[in-house]
Amino acid sequence: MTTTSATTPPDYIEDDQAPSETPWQLAWRQLRKNKAAIAGLITLICLYGCAILANFLSPYRMELRSDQVFQPPSPIRFHNADGGFSLRPYTTQLKFNPSDNAFHEVAGTLEPVHFLVTGEPYRLLGILPLRIHLFGAPDHIPFHLLGTDSDGRDVFSRLLIGSQISLSIGIIAICITFSIGLTVGGIAGYWGGRVDSVIMRICEVIMSVPQFYLLIALAGLLPAKIDPRLTFLMIIIILSFVGWAGLARVVRGISLSVRELEYVQAARALGVPEGRIIRRHILPGAFTYASVAATLSIPGYILAESGLSFLGLGIKIPFPSWGNMLSAAQDLDVIQTKVWMLCPAAMIFITVLAFNFLGDGLRDALDPKLRR
Amino acid sequence: MLRFIIKRLLTMIPLLVGISFLCFLILRLSPGDFVQSLYSGDQFSDEIRKQVTHEFGLDKPWPVQYLLWLGNAARLNFGISLSTRQPVAGMLWERMGNTLILSLCSMVLAWGMAIPLGIMSAVKRNSIIDRLCSLMAFTGISVPAFFLALLAMLFAQKTGWFPIGGMHSNDYEDLDSRHRILDMIHHLVLPTLVLGFAGCAGIMRQMRGSLLDTLRDNYVIAARARGLSETKTVVKHAVRNAINPLITLFGFSLAGLLSGAALVENVMTWPGLGRLILESVQSKDIYMVMGAFTMGATMLMLGNLLSDILLAVSDPRIRMGK
């Protein structure tokens, strides 16, 4: 940094007129260089896209039960009944044979899988009433892309609908945490004094309890017989309640240190009003840091939700979440013989990995020290 | 130094009061009565319910209840468990000991693995070792701990090398003390590996980043210019300075460790504090929950204190500063 100021002539042009990039453009340029971060970003866009279109992509209703219990994934063939190659996938029926305790293909049931078929009615995004699904087999052939679970429900459909819950919980919780943390932390750091010490003591109380203990206690005390939709809301509230304290502390620290920096002092000396100082000078500094912290803490919420649901304290059936789908796989026999039941674990892994890649990349991109 | 420690210990007291009050508030706000849920069957008359309620002091107004609990807790009497009718304290010490054993072992494993690996990947930046370590770290961060625990149990079942969950074998009572310890270690291996692997990732990334920062510093260049061997430069100069941010991390990692332990304990049926909390929350055993909560918080705070002391020992700037 010192070398650049020595070689280039000092320019006193107003910032707005200088042909330089805004900090966000600079960060984006930096981020684009990071392959892992971009891969993470693309993965996340795909995952959230699938979650939005979940009803359209899933062939069955999430709570639809069948007598095909623990059916393995339906076979997909690229040839028709005559054995000739076909681009259209075909599937066959699987039937349980009690004598050898396994599913077998039923001969002569090879049927084509059709795309954009009319099926169960649903509302896309909760508004648009539709009946069209991306794919589906004829009604008499059960077509389960990722098999069925202990109640004969389609795992693929539940995985998609579950992604709506599992993926949105992290985002909603972080939005709440973020706004509380930024406001409370900013207030504490700027006002200081008694307000600051009261807020910080409250934060310390929350942070001194191992997080998962608090989560278990809060979630475990939810009454068992409430509307599952309400549970979803409660879990978000619980996660945000546990999470805001850490962020508030960080934001407070930043606004405390930024408050004393020369450029803020200079702005004050120039008579810039307090509100403008907070908005233009203090919050941007805290905001970049906090946004990185937020991206990196979303995986924590997703993991916490899945952990709670896995223990049976989180999202309740009939609603699927990746965590409560996995709790069906708690039985060691199920893990060994019904591998398709572990798909939710793979989804959690991919999502969390993508968020971590993106968060790491964002941190590097927004860190001025690394821009050399 | 002693004054600092005593001061810190004293500030823990109001925090603990706050935590127990928060816990009490949560328990009181939640619907469902503790006695109602334990004595709900027809075989219990209203008379008995009333008597039990009185016996546990649950008929008093709640501020009185809390203050009574607080007064007793100050004398390390955490009340009587509603479900087992045993003193909470005994159960609490036992469970806390178990969690402590598990946490300490995983911590030693995590740090023992993370520091050398972190140093190696920073020194040999962008080499195959570095790539492999990064991959391992990201995997460790991204796999849910409970899933790792499930896989470990599967491993135990498949190979038969390790017991499937639990802390003691069935014939534990008949063993002599040497075999008892061996038996426990045998049960301890898998949960330790799971927690250690999960905890190792973050520490390794931090060590790598921190060492990369210090390797760019002027005194490292100076040491190289003076002709010091590379090992000496890294170990004696860079690592010593890079390790400070990690000591701060020690406190944070402890919180994560206890949280992770709570999940692993529940999956692998390790009788620790996290499992106790789940059990007693579900049976609405109010005094047990409060005790376990306070103990968990105490452990975390003592850990943070330890990390502050370590920081003061290793960094003279902090020692001189205040």
XYZ file of C-alpha atoms in Angstrom:
694
model
C 0.000 0.000 0.000
C 2.830 2.370 0.825
C 4.508 1.678 -2.510
C 1.440 2.637 -4.522
C 1.065 5.979 -2.797
C 4.708 6.705 -3.484
C 4.597 5.946 -7.194
C 1.226 7.347 -8.183
C 0.691 11.080 -7.926
C -1.688 11.967 -5.121
C -5.069 12.792 -6.510
C -7.468 15.038 -4.743
C -10.419 14.317 -6.988
C -13.677 13.678 -5.147
C -14.208 9.994 -4.502
C -17.358 9.831 -6.619
C -15.597 11.060 -9.737
C -12.575 8.796 -9.480
C -12.703 5.969 -12.039
C -12.114 3.405 -9.298
C -14.294 0.421 -8.509
C -16.707 0.389 -5.629
C -15.696 -1.917 -2.768
C -18.383 -4.380 -3.855
C -17.117 -4.540 -7.442
C -13.637 -5.074 -6.102
C -14.836 -7.854 -3.816
C -16.761 -9.522 -6.619
C -13.730 -9.446 -8.883
C -11.700 -11.011 -6.086
C -14.349 -13.615 -5.386
C -14.570 -14.655 -9.019
C -10.927 -15.736 -8.932
C -11.675 -18.207 -6.138
C -12.842 -21.402 -7.838
C -14.010 -23.114 -4.660
C -16.127 -20.111 -3.674
C -17.740 -19.911 -7.107
C -18.408 -23.651 -7.051
C -20.034 -23.169 -3.667
C -22.108 -20.267 -4.946
C -23.342 -22.229 -7.979
C -24.159 -25.259 -5.812
C -26.157 -23.089 -3.452
C -28.071 -21.426 -6.298
C -28.955 -24.897 -7.610
C -29.986 -26.151 -4.158
C -32.183 -23.144 -3.418
C -33.619 -23.292 -6.942
C -34.591 -26.923 -6.364
C -36.102 -26.020 -3.015
C -38.272 -23.336 -4.608
C -39.406 -25.707 -7.355
C -39.655 -28.665 -4.957
C -43.339 -29.363 -5.586
C -42.833 -29.334 -9.338
C -39.767 -31.586 -9.184
C -41.197 -34.154 -6.793
C -43.358 -36.893 -8.305
C -45.311 -37.680 -5.123
C -46.841 -35.863 -2.184
C -44.452 -35.843 0.792
C -46.895 -37.559 3.164
C -48.205 -40.140 0.661
C -47.740 -43.601 2.132
C -47.620 -46.814 0.161
C -47.206 -50.454 1.103
C -43.784 -50.469 -0.580
C -41.844 -50.175 2.668
C -38.089 -49.589 2.325
C -38.195 -50.097 -1.418
C -34.749 -49.578 -2.953
C -34.406 -46.943 -5.695
C -36.391 -47.894 -8.791
C -34.233 -49.168 -11.646
C -33.792 -46.860 -14.617
C -33.242 -48.412 -18.037
C -32.417 -46.794 -21.314
C -33.989 -49.509 -23.472
C -37.590 -50.384 -24.221
C -39.373 -53.717 -23.879
C -37.860 -54.969 -27.169
C -34.350 -54.301 -25.930
C -33.705 -51.444 -28.364
C -31.969 -48.310 -27.098
C -34.218 -45.444 -26.121
C -33.378 -41.996 -24.877
C -36.530 -42.029 -22.792
C -35.829 -43.766 -19.466
C -37.867 -46.825 -18.573
C -38.559 -48.268 -15.150
C -39.906 -51.502 -13.800
C -41.939 -52.401 -10.784
C -40.164 -53.767 -7.697
C -41.950 -56.295 -5.536
C -41.046 -57.522 -2.067
C -40.385 -61.230 -1.772
C -40.720 -62.377 1.865
C -38.871 -65.646 1.262
C -35.486 -64.019 0.653
C -36.383 -60.723 2.303
C -35.552 -58.594 -0.730
C -37.115 -56.623 -3.555
C -37.113 -58.081 -7.048
C -38.029 -56.692 -10.430
C -41.351 -57.851 -11.761
C -40.893 -59.175 -15.293
C -42.913 -57.568 -18.050
C -43.611 -54.325 -16.206
C -41.156 -52.150 -18.148
C -42.897 -48.803 -18.506
C -41.669 -45.456 -19.847
C -41.099 -42.501 -17.522
C -42.926 -39.462 -18.873
C -41.900 -35.866 -18.431
C -44.136 -32.912 -17.576
C -46.983 -35.166 -16.531
C -50.196 -34.153 -14.812
C -50.396 -35.388 -11.240
C -51.270 -34.282 -7.749
C -52.355 -30.640 -7.565
C -50.073 -28.295 -5.632
C -49.340 -24.604 -5.286
C -45.976 -23.452 -6.567
C -44.422 -21.038 -4.031
C -47.697 -21.398 -2.169
C -49.538 -19.270 -4.737
C -49.615 -20.684 -8.249
C -52.008 -23.661 -8.475
C -50.546 -26.290 -10.786
C -50.901 -29.982 -11.536
C -47.855 -30.461 -13.693
C -44.822 -32.414 -12.421
C -41.407 -32.754 -14.008
C -41.618 -36.512 -14.366
C -43.720 -39.476 -13.393
C -44.324 -43.109 -14.253
C -47.750 -44.615 -14.970
C -49.890 -44.887 -11.841
C -49.621 -48.666 -11.443
C -45.809 -48.554 -11.357
C -44.392 -47.065 -8.166
C -41.458 -44.961 -9.283
C -39.178 -43.981 -6.412
C -35.984 -42.386 -7.619
C -34.333 -42.662 -4.180
C -36.411 -45.484 -2.735
C -38.955 -45.291 0.081
C -38.717 -44.975 3.844
C -40.140 -46.959 6.757
C -43.670 -45.761 5.942
C -43.378 -46.303 2.213
C -43.037 -42.595 1.490
C -41.007 -41.419 -1.490
C -37.551 -40.356 -0.222
C -36.838 -38.194 -3.279
C -39.998 -36.122 -2.783
C -39.401 -35.805 0.937
C -35.800 -34.783 0.320
C -36.996 -31.938 -1.905
C -39.761 -30.742 0.403
C -37.378 -31.207 3.339
C -34.875 -28.945 1.607
C -37.448 -26.142 1.748
C -37.439 -26.470 5.520
C -33.783 -27.241 6.142
C -32.466 -24.580 3.775
C -34.858 -21.820 4.777
C -34.279 -22.269 8.507
C -30.649 -21.216 8.187
C -31.471 -18.143 6.096
C -34.416 -16.930 8.189
C -32.577 -17.517 11.454
C -29.513 -15.655 10.240
C -31.663 -12.706 9.078
C -33.180 -12.415 12.553
C -29.822 -12.929 14.277
C -28.177 -10.466 11.939
C -30.667 -7.665 12.524
C -30.717 -8.159 16.284
C -26.943 -8.519 16.465
C -26.234 -5.472 14.315
C -28.717 -3.248 16.140
C -27.923 -4.340 19.670
C -24.183 -4.515 19.060
C -24.177 -1.139 17.360
C -26.129 0.456 20.201
C -23.859 -1.074 22.830
C -20.694 -0.038 21.036
C -21.810 3.481 20.208
C -23.532 4.463 23.417
C -21.186 2.669 25.751
C -21.601 3.197 29.470
C -24.409 1.521 31.371
C -26.372 0.418 28.275
C -23.256 -1.272 26.984
C -22.483 -3.131 30.188
C -26.068 -4.362 30.642
C -26.237 -5.642 27.058
C -22.841 -7.278 27.324
C -23.747 -9.062 30.572
C -26.849 -10.505 28.873
C -24.708 -11.644 25.938
C -22.236 -13.256 28.315
C -24.986 -15.179 30.083
C -26.175 -16.644 26.789
C -22.675 -17.331 25.556
C -21.540 -19.006 28.757
C -23.893 -21.919 28.246
C -22.767 -24.567 25.765
C -24.998 -23.765 22.792
C -26.412 -27.190 22.261
C -27.390 -27.515 25.934
C -29.483 -24.390 25.558
C -30.954 -25.641 22.292
C -31.872 -28.991 23.813
C -33.454 -27.319 26.829
C -35.458 -24.863 24.743
C -36.542 -27.297 22.059
C -37.146 -30.116 24.520
C -39.646 -28.036 26.419
C -41.820 -27.327 23.402
C -45.119 -29.082 23.951
C -45.292 -32.306 21.982
C -48.753 -31.705 20.624
C -48.500 -28.425 18.791
C -49.000 -27.690 15.116
C -45.864 -28.838 13.246
C -45.928 -25.511 11.393
C -45.614 -23.738 14.733
C -42.670 -25.971 15.621
C -40.897 -24.695 12.519
C -41.393 -21.136 13.695
C -40.360 -21.964 17.251
C -37.164 -23.678 16.104
C -36.215 -20.567 14.133
C -36.887 -18.364 17.145
C -34.880 -20.673 19.399
C -31.929 -20.758 17.010
C -31.919 -16.965 16.702
C -32.257 -16.518 20.440
C -29.181 -18.629 21.011
C -27.209 -17.095 18.150
C -27.567 -13.317 18.383
C -25.286 -12.788 21.374
C -22.074 -13.776 19.621
C -22.713 -11.491 16.670
C -23.733 -8.575 18.888
C -20.455 -8.853 20.745
C -18.428 -8.827 17.563
C -20.335 -5.850 16.125
C -19.917 -3.981 19.397
C -16.184 -4.596 19.312
C -15.940 -3.294 15.766
C -18.024 -0.185 16.353
C -16.035 0.546 19.518
C -12.746 0.406 17.666
C -14.001 2.155 14.535
C -15.451 4.977 16.644
C -11.960 6.029 17.679
C -10.348 5.774 14.226
C -8.946 8.886 12.567
C -11.434 9.085 9.745
C -14.358 8.995 12.122
C -12.694 11.600 14.321
C -12.088 13.652 11.177
C -15.721 13.366 10.137
C -16.734 14.453 13.630
C -14.328 17.377 13.502
C -15.822 18.413 10.165
C -19.197 18.579 11.868
C -20.818 15.595 10.173
C -23.983 14.755 12.114
C -23.898 11.662 14.361
C -26.514 9.721 12.389
C -24.543 10.160 9.194
C -21.337 9.046 10.922
C -22.979 5.846 12.118
C -24.544 5.191 8.728
C -21.678 6.148 6.442
C -18.587 5.375 8.480
C -19.254 2.967 11.306
C -21.806 0.512 9.953
C -20.088 -0.251 6.605
C -16.994 -1.413 8.466
C -19.041 -3.624 10.716
C -21.288 -4.729 7.877
C -18.636 -6.386 5.735
C -17.311 -8.260 8.706
C -20.754 -9.237 9.886
C -21.806 -10.447 6.437
C -18.856 -12.814 6.325
C -19.632 -13.959 9.844
C -23.241 -14.503 8.779
C -22.343 -16.616 5.740
C -20.031 -18.695 7.856
C -22.625 -19.186 10.582
C -25.497 -20.342 8.338
C -24.015 -23.868 8.215
C -24.072 -23.835 12.004
C -27.825 -23.251 11.968
C -28.394 -25.949 9.369
C -26.331 -28.403 11.408
C -28.065 -27.381 14.637
C -31.509 -27.876 13.094
C -30.540 -31.262 11.712
C -29.067 -32.270 15.069
C -32.195 -31.238 16.944
C -34.511 -32.916 14.447
C -32.311 -35.986 14.550
C -32.807 -36.203 18.318
C -36.544 -35.798 17.748
C -36.660 -32.282 19.188
C -36.900 -30.292 15.978
C -39.186 -30.463 12.975
C -41.934 -33.017 13.583
C -43.524 -35.457 11.162
C -45.416 -35.315 8.781
C -43.131 -32.464 7.750
C -39.784 -33.718 6.525
C -36.466 -32.067 7.277
C -33.100 -33.539 6.489
C -32.479 -34.078 10.182
C -35.688 -35.893 11.017
C -35.395 -38.017 7.864
C -32.013 -39.159 9.151
C -33.389 -40.072 12.534
C -35.202 -42.884 10.735
C -31.756 -44.135 9.768
C -30.596 -44.306 13.382
C -30.977 -48.059 13.373
C -27.667 -49.659 12.424
C -29.431 -52.309 10.343
C -31.137 -49.606 8.300
C -27.813 -47.882 7.577
C -26.250 -51.081 6.362
C -28.996 -52.457 4.189
C -30.888 -49.326 3.139
C -28.177 -47.002 1.946
C -30.613 -44.681 0.145
C -31.896 -43.587 3.555
C -28.611 -41.707 4.006
C -29.301 -39.247 1.161
C -30.273 -36.463 3.604
C -26.813 -36.720 5.193
C -25.240 -36.230 1.788
C -27.456 -33.187 1.195
C -26.495 -31.658 4.542
C -22.849 -32.289 3.773
C -23.036 -30.686 0.310
C -24.964 -27.658 1.565
C -22.703 -26.993 4.527
C -19.599 -27.506 2.408
C -20.891 -25.033 -0.195
C -21.631 -22.424 2.470
C -18.165 -22.890 3.964
C -16.458 -22.505 0.587
C -18.462 -19.386 -0.201
C -17.923 -17.919 3.263
C -14.187 -18.530 3.105
C -14.016 -16.922 -0.319
C -16.072 -13.941 0.822
C -13.806 -13.412 3.786
C -10.742 -13.364 1.582
C -12.433 -11.138 -0.994
C -13.589 -8.594 1.561
C -10.336 -8.527 3.494
C -8.346 -5.515 2.258
C -5.144 -6.935 3.739
C -5.127 -9.803 1.273
C -5.665 -7.589 -1.800
C -2.087 -7.328 -2.904
C -1.668 -13.021 38.222
C -3.353 -14.437 41.294
C -5.400 -11.279 41.645
C -6.462 -11.565 38.022
C -7.617 -15.156 38.521
C -9.499 -14.333 41.701
C -11.163 -11.377 40.019
C -12.224 -13.528 37.107
C -13.557 -16.218 39.438
C -15.596 -13.599 41.268
C -17.137 -12.274 38.051
C -18.258 -15.805 37.306
C -20.654 -15.734 40.239
C -23.143 -13.161 38.903
C -22.947 -14.860 35.510
C -23.859 -18.209 37.035
C -26.758 -16.592 38.866
C -27.909 -15.104 35.558
C -27.614 -18.427 33.789
C -29.524 -20.350 36.412
C -32.212 -17.658 36.400
C -32.483 -17.896 32.615
C -32.787 -21.648 32.905
C -35.417 -21.369 35.617
C -37.370 -18.885 33.517
C -37.326 -21.202 30.506
C -38.510 -24.106 32.631
C -41.285 -22.083 34.235
C -42.477 -20.577 30.969
C -42.781 -23.938 29.286
C -46.215 -25.487 29.489
C -46.781 -28.667 31.468
C -46.298 -29.269 35.140
C -43.414 -31.380 36.337
C -45.479 -33.295 38.825
C -48.388 -33.652 36.415
C -46.211 -35.331 33.828
C -44.510 -37.695 36.271
C -47.567 -38.684 38.271
C -50.132 -38.563 35.510
C -51.534 -42.095 35.763
C -54.811 -43.020 37.459
C -52.982 -44.871 40.212
C -51.987 -41.521 41.688
C -54.680 -39.657 43.546
C -54.873 -35.871 43.704
C -53.819 -36.243 47.312
C -50.486 -37.797 46.344
C -49.914 -35.207 43.647
C -50.534 -32.434 46.132
C -48.205 -34.065 48.618
C -45.408 -34.498 46.078
C -45.844 -30.931 44.905
C -45.482 -29.772 48.469
C -42.561 -32.059 49.146
C -40.539 -30.614 46.265
C -41.492 -27.081 47.166
C -43.303 -26.575 43.903
C -46.342 -25.013 45.585
C -44.471 -21.898 46.587
C -44.523 -18.789 44.380
C -41.813 -19.039 41.756
C -39.494 -16.238 42.948
C -39.357 -18.008 46.304
C -38.690 -21.310 44.556
C -35.821 -19.822 42.634
C -34.280 -18.115 45.640
C -34.516 -21.315 47.667
C -32.805 -23.212 44.868
C -30.122 -20.538 44.586
C -29.453 -20.588 48.318
C -29.055 -24.353 48.303
C -26.979 -24.379 45.123
C -24.535 -21.960 46.725
C -23.896 -24.706 49.258
C -23.522 -27.226 46.388
C -26.861 -28.789 47.219
C -28.695 -29.003 43.936
C -31.885 -30.504 45.298
C -33.538 -33.844 44.747
C -34.235 -35.293 41.339
C -37.972 -35.518 40.707
C -37.715 -38.743 38.763
C -35.117 -40.746 40.691
C -35.590 -39.137 44.116
C -31.817 -39.169 44.518
C -29.791 -36.044 45.249
C -29.062 -34.266 41.970
C -25.484 -33.500 42.986
C -24.281 -37.119 42.955
C -25.645 -37.781 39.482
C -24.282 -34.431 38.330
C -20.699 -35.100 39.422
C -20.732 -38.503 37.779
C -22.097 -37.238 34.470
C -19.858 -34.207 34.476
C -16.846 -36.445 35.039
C -17.831 -38.552 32.055
C -18.261 -35.523 29.805
C -14.960 -34.151 31.056
C -13.101 -37.371 30.240
C -14.567 -37.452 26.751
C -13.944 -33.759 26.115
C -10.387 -33.781 27.415
C -9.412 -36.802 25.347
C -10.948 -35.363 22.181
C -9.327 -32.033 22.865
C -5.891 -33.599 23.233
C -6.471 -35.553 20.032
C -7.806 -32.552 18.106
C -4.992 -30.197 19.116
C -2.353 -32.887 18.809
C -3.411 -33.491 15.227
C -4.299 -29.949 14.230
C -1.137 -28.074 15.234
C 1.421 -30.197 13.336
C -0.878 -30.552 10.330
C -1.587 -26.818 10.306
C 2.124 -25.989 10.484
C 2.886 -28.459 7.732
C 0.261 -27.125 5.370
C 1.350 -23.534 5.964
C 5.036 -24.271 5.394
C 4.358 -26.387 2.333
C 1.630 -24.124 1.032
C -0.279 -25.408 -2.028
C 1.517 -28.741 -1.898
C -0.325 -32.048 -1.961
C -0.152 -32.247 1.832
C -1.728 -28.804 2.097
C -4.511 -29.750 -0.328
C -5.206 -32.997 1.531
C -5.300 -31.191 4.870
C -7.667 -28.554 3.510
C -9.917 -31.268 2.137
C -9.901 -33.025 5.476
C -10.622 -29.782 7.303
C -13.584 -28.883 5.108
C -14.940 -32.402 5.434
C -14.574 -32.217 9.187
C -16.469 -28.930 9.352
C -19.226 -30.049 7.014
C -20.149 -33.521 8.256
C -22.775 -33.427 10.995
C -21.207 -34.789 14.189
C -24.156 -37.088 14.818
C -23.722 -38.653 11.387
C -20.046 -39.256 12.055
C -21.074 -40.883 15.326
C -23.518 -43.112 13.447
C -20.798 -44.158 11.035
C -18.493 -44.914 13.963
C -21.162 -47.146 15.487
C -21.553 -48.894 12.153
C -17.795 -49.403 12.057
C -17.899 -50.884 15.549
C -20.650 -53.271 14.585
C -19.011 -54.362 11.337
C -15.548 -54.988 12.716
C -16.402 -55.917 16.265
C -13.239 -54.165 17.383
C -15.030 -51.659 19.553
C -18.159 -51.771 21.689
C -21.289 -50.248 20.145
C -21.897 -47.214 22.303
C -22.081 -46.943 26.068
C -19.300 -46.386 28.541
C -18.957 -49.704 30.363
C -19.373 -53.342 29.474
C -22.145 -55.317 31.149
C -19.705 -57.170 33.400
C -18.047 -53.934 34.490
C -18.975 -54.464 38.137
C -17.108 -57.787 38.277
C -13.837 -56.449 36.894
C -10.843 -55.424 38.954
C -9.735 -51.808 38.802
C -7.100 -52.320 36.097
C -9.569 -53.997 33.756
C -12.176 -51.375 34.569
C -9.917 -48.665 33.253
C -9.061 -50.696 30.167
C -12.734 -51.351 29.581
C -13.535 -47.655 29.755
C -10.686 -46.740 27.415
C -11.995 -49.338 24.976
C -15.384 -47.599 25.043
C -13.776 -44.180 24.867
C -11.865 -44.655 21.604
C -14.634 -44.138 19.063
C -16.416 -41.146 20.626
C -13.014 -39.500 21.063
C -12.126 -40.068 17.417
C -15.469 -38.649 16.269
C -15.241 -35.522 18.408
C -11.529 -35.084 17.814
C -11.935 -35.222 14.050
C -14.808 -32.751 14.162
C -12.834 -30.370 16.376
C -9.516 -30.699 14.552
C -10.674 -28.990 11.359
C -11.230 -25.470 12.653
C -8.018 -25.413 14.687
C -5.994 -26.633 11.728
C -7.361 -23.916 9.406
C -6.649 -21.266 12.038
C -3.120 -22.517 12.624
C -2.441 -22.515 8.894
C -3.829 -19.007 8.359
C -2.097 -17.579 11.387
C 1.261 -19.095 10.488
C 0.954 -17.902 6.892
C 0.454 -14.375 8.242
C 3.508 -14.510 10.495
C 5.698 -16.096 7.811
C 5.291 -12.860 5.843
C 6.494 -10.727 8.753
C 9.754 -8.847 8.760
C 11.392 -10.697 11.630
C 10.994 -13.968 9.751
C 12.690 -12.440 6.733
C 15.376 -11.125 9.089
C 15.873 -14.560 10.617
C 16.251 -16.069 7.169
C 18.666 -13.331 6.170
C 20.766 -14.110 9.217
C 21.140 -17.595 7.839
C 19.041 -19.479 10.370
C 17.957 -22.918 9.265
C 14.412 -23.059 7.953
C 13.283 -25.355 10.775
C 14.627 -22.970 13.380
C 13.041 -19.975 11.650
C 9.649 -21.615 11.536
C 9.613 -23.320 14.914
C 11.426 -20.759 17.053
C 10.217 -17.545 15.439
C 7.104 -17.929 13.361
C 5.161 -20.630 15.229
C 5.679 -18.994 18.599
C 4.051 -15.835 17.363
C 1.409 -17.584 15.317
C 0.136 -19.563 18.267
C -1.449 -16.673 20.187
C -4.678 -16.357 18.181
C -5.088 -20.088 18.699
C -5.133 -19.756 22.440
C -8.103 -17.417 22.089
C -9.633 -20.060 19.878
C -9.177 -22.556 22.691
C -12.045 -20.965 24.614
C -14.353 -20.939 21.592
C -13.449 -24.461 20.599
C -14.370 -25.607 24.071
C -17.934 -24.329 23.583
C -18.128 -26.153 20.276
C -16.642 -29.259 21.833
C -19.220 -29.404 24.633
C -22.036 -28.829 22.134
C -20.691 -31.505 19.833
C -20.238 -33.808 22.802
C -23.909 -33.360 23.686
C -24.908 -34.785 20.285
C -22.315 -37.532 20.244
C -23.229 -38.564 23.790
C -26.833 -38.950 22.739
C -26.066 -40.981 19.632
C -23.374 -43.182 21.186
C -25.166 -43.460 24.544
C -22.222 -42.035 26.464
C -23.608 -41.126 29.891
C -22.516 -37.490 29.940
C -23.981 -34.130 30.811
C -25.531 -33.518 27.378
C -27.417 -36.781 27.565
C -28.499 -35.983 31.097
C -29.957 -32.664 29.941
C -31.966 -34.306 27.191
C -33.270 -37.011 29.512
C -34.208 -34.643 32.280
C -35.717 -32.035 29.951
C -37.957 -34.723 28.538
C -39.051 -35.921 31.957
C -39.361 -32.274 33.101
C -37.010 -32.967 35.979
C -36.581 -29.290 36.839
C -33.826 -29.517 39.445
C -31.758 -31.911 37.323
C -31.968 -29.592 34.305
C -30.951 -26.598 36.371
C -28.039 -28.440 37.913
C -26.781 -29.777 34.610
C -27.176 -26.381 32.987
C -25.192 -24.631 35.696
C -22.485 -27.288 35.603
C -22.146 -27.075 31.819
C -21.812 -23.309 32.040
C -19.257 -23.594 34.844
C -17.138 -25.950 32.778
C -17.251 -23.595 29.819
C -16.357 -20.554 31.910
C -13.476 -22.328 33.622
C -12.219 -23.315 30.178
C -12.373 -19.710 29.033
C -10.546 -18.615 32.151
C -7.873 -21.211 31.455
C -7.438 -19.912 27.925
C -7.076 -16.346 29.234
C -4.430 -17.475 31.703
C -2.585 -19.352 28.975
C -2.735 -16.268 26.788
C -1.270 -14.128 29.548
C 1.504 -16.672 30.066
C 2.403 -16.877 26.389
C 1.988 -13.233 25.403
C 3.987 -10.751 27.483
C 2.084 -7.811 25.944
C -1.103 -8.950 27.674
C 0.710 -9.696 30.931
C 2.244 -6.237 31.039
C -0.805 -4.443 29.695
C -3.159 -4.826 32.612
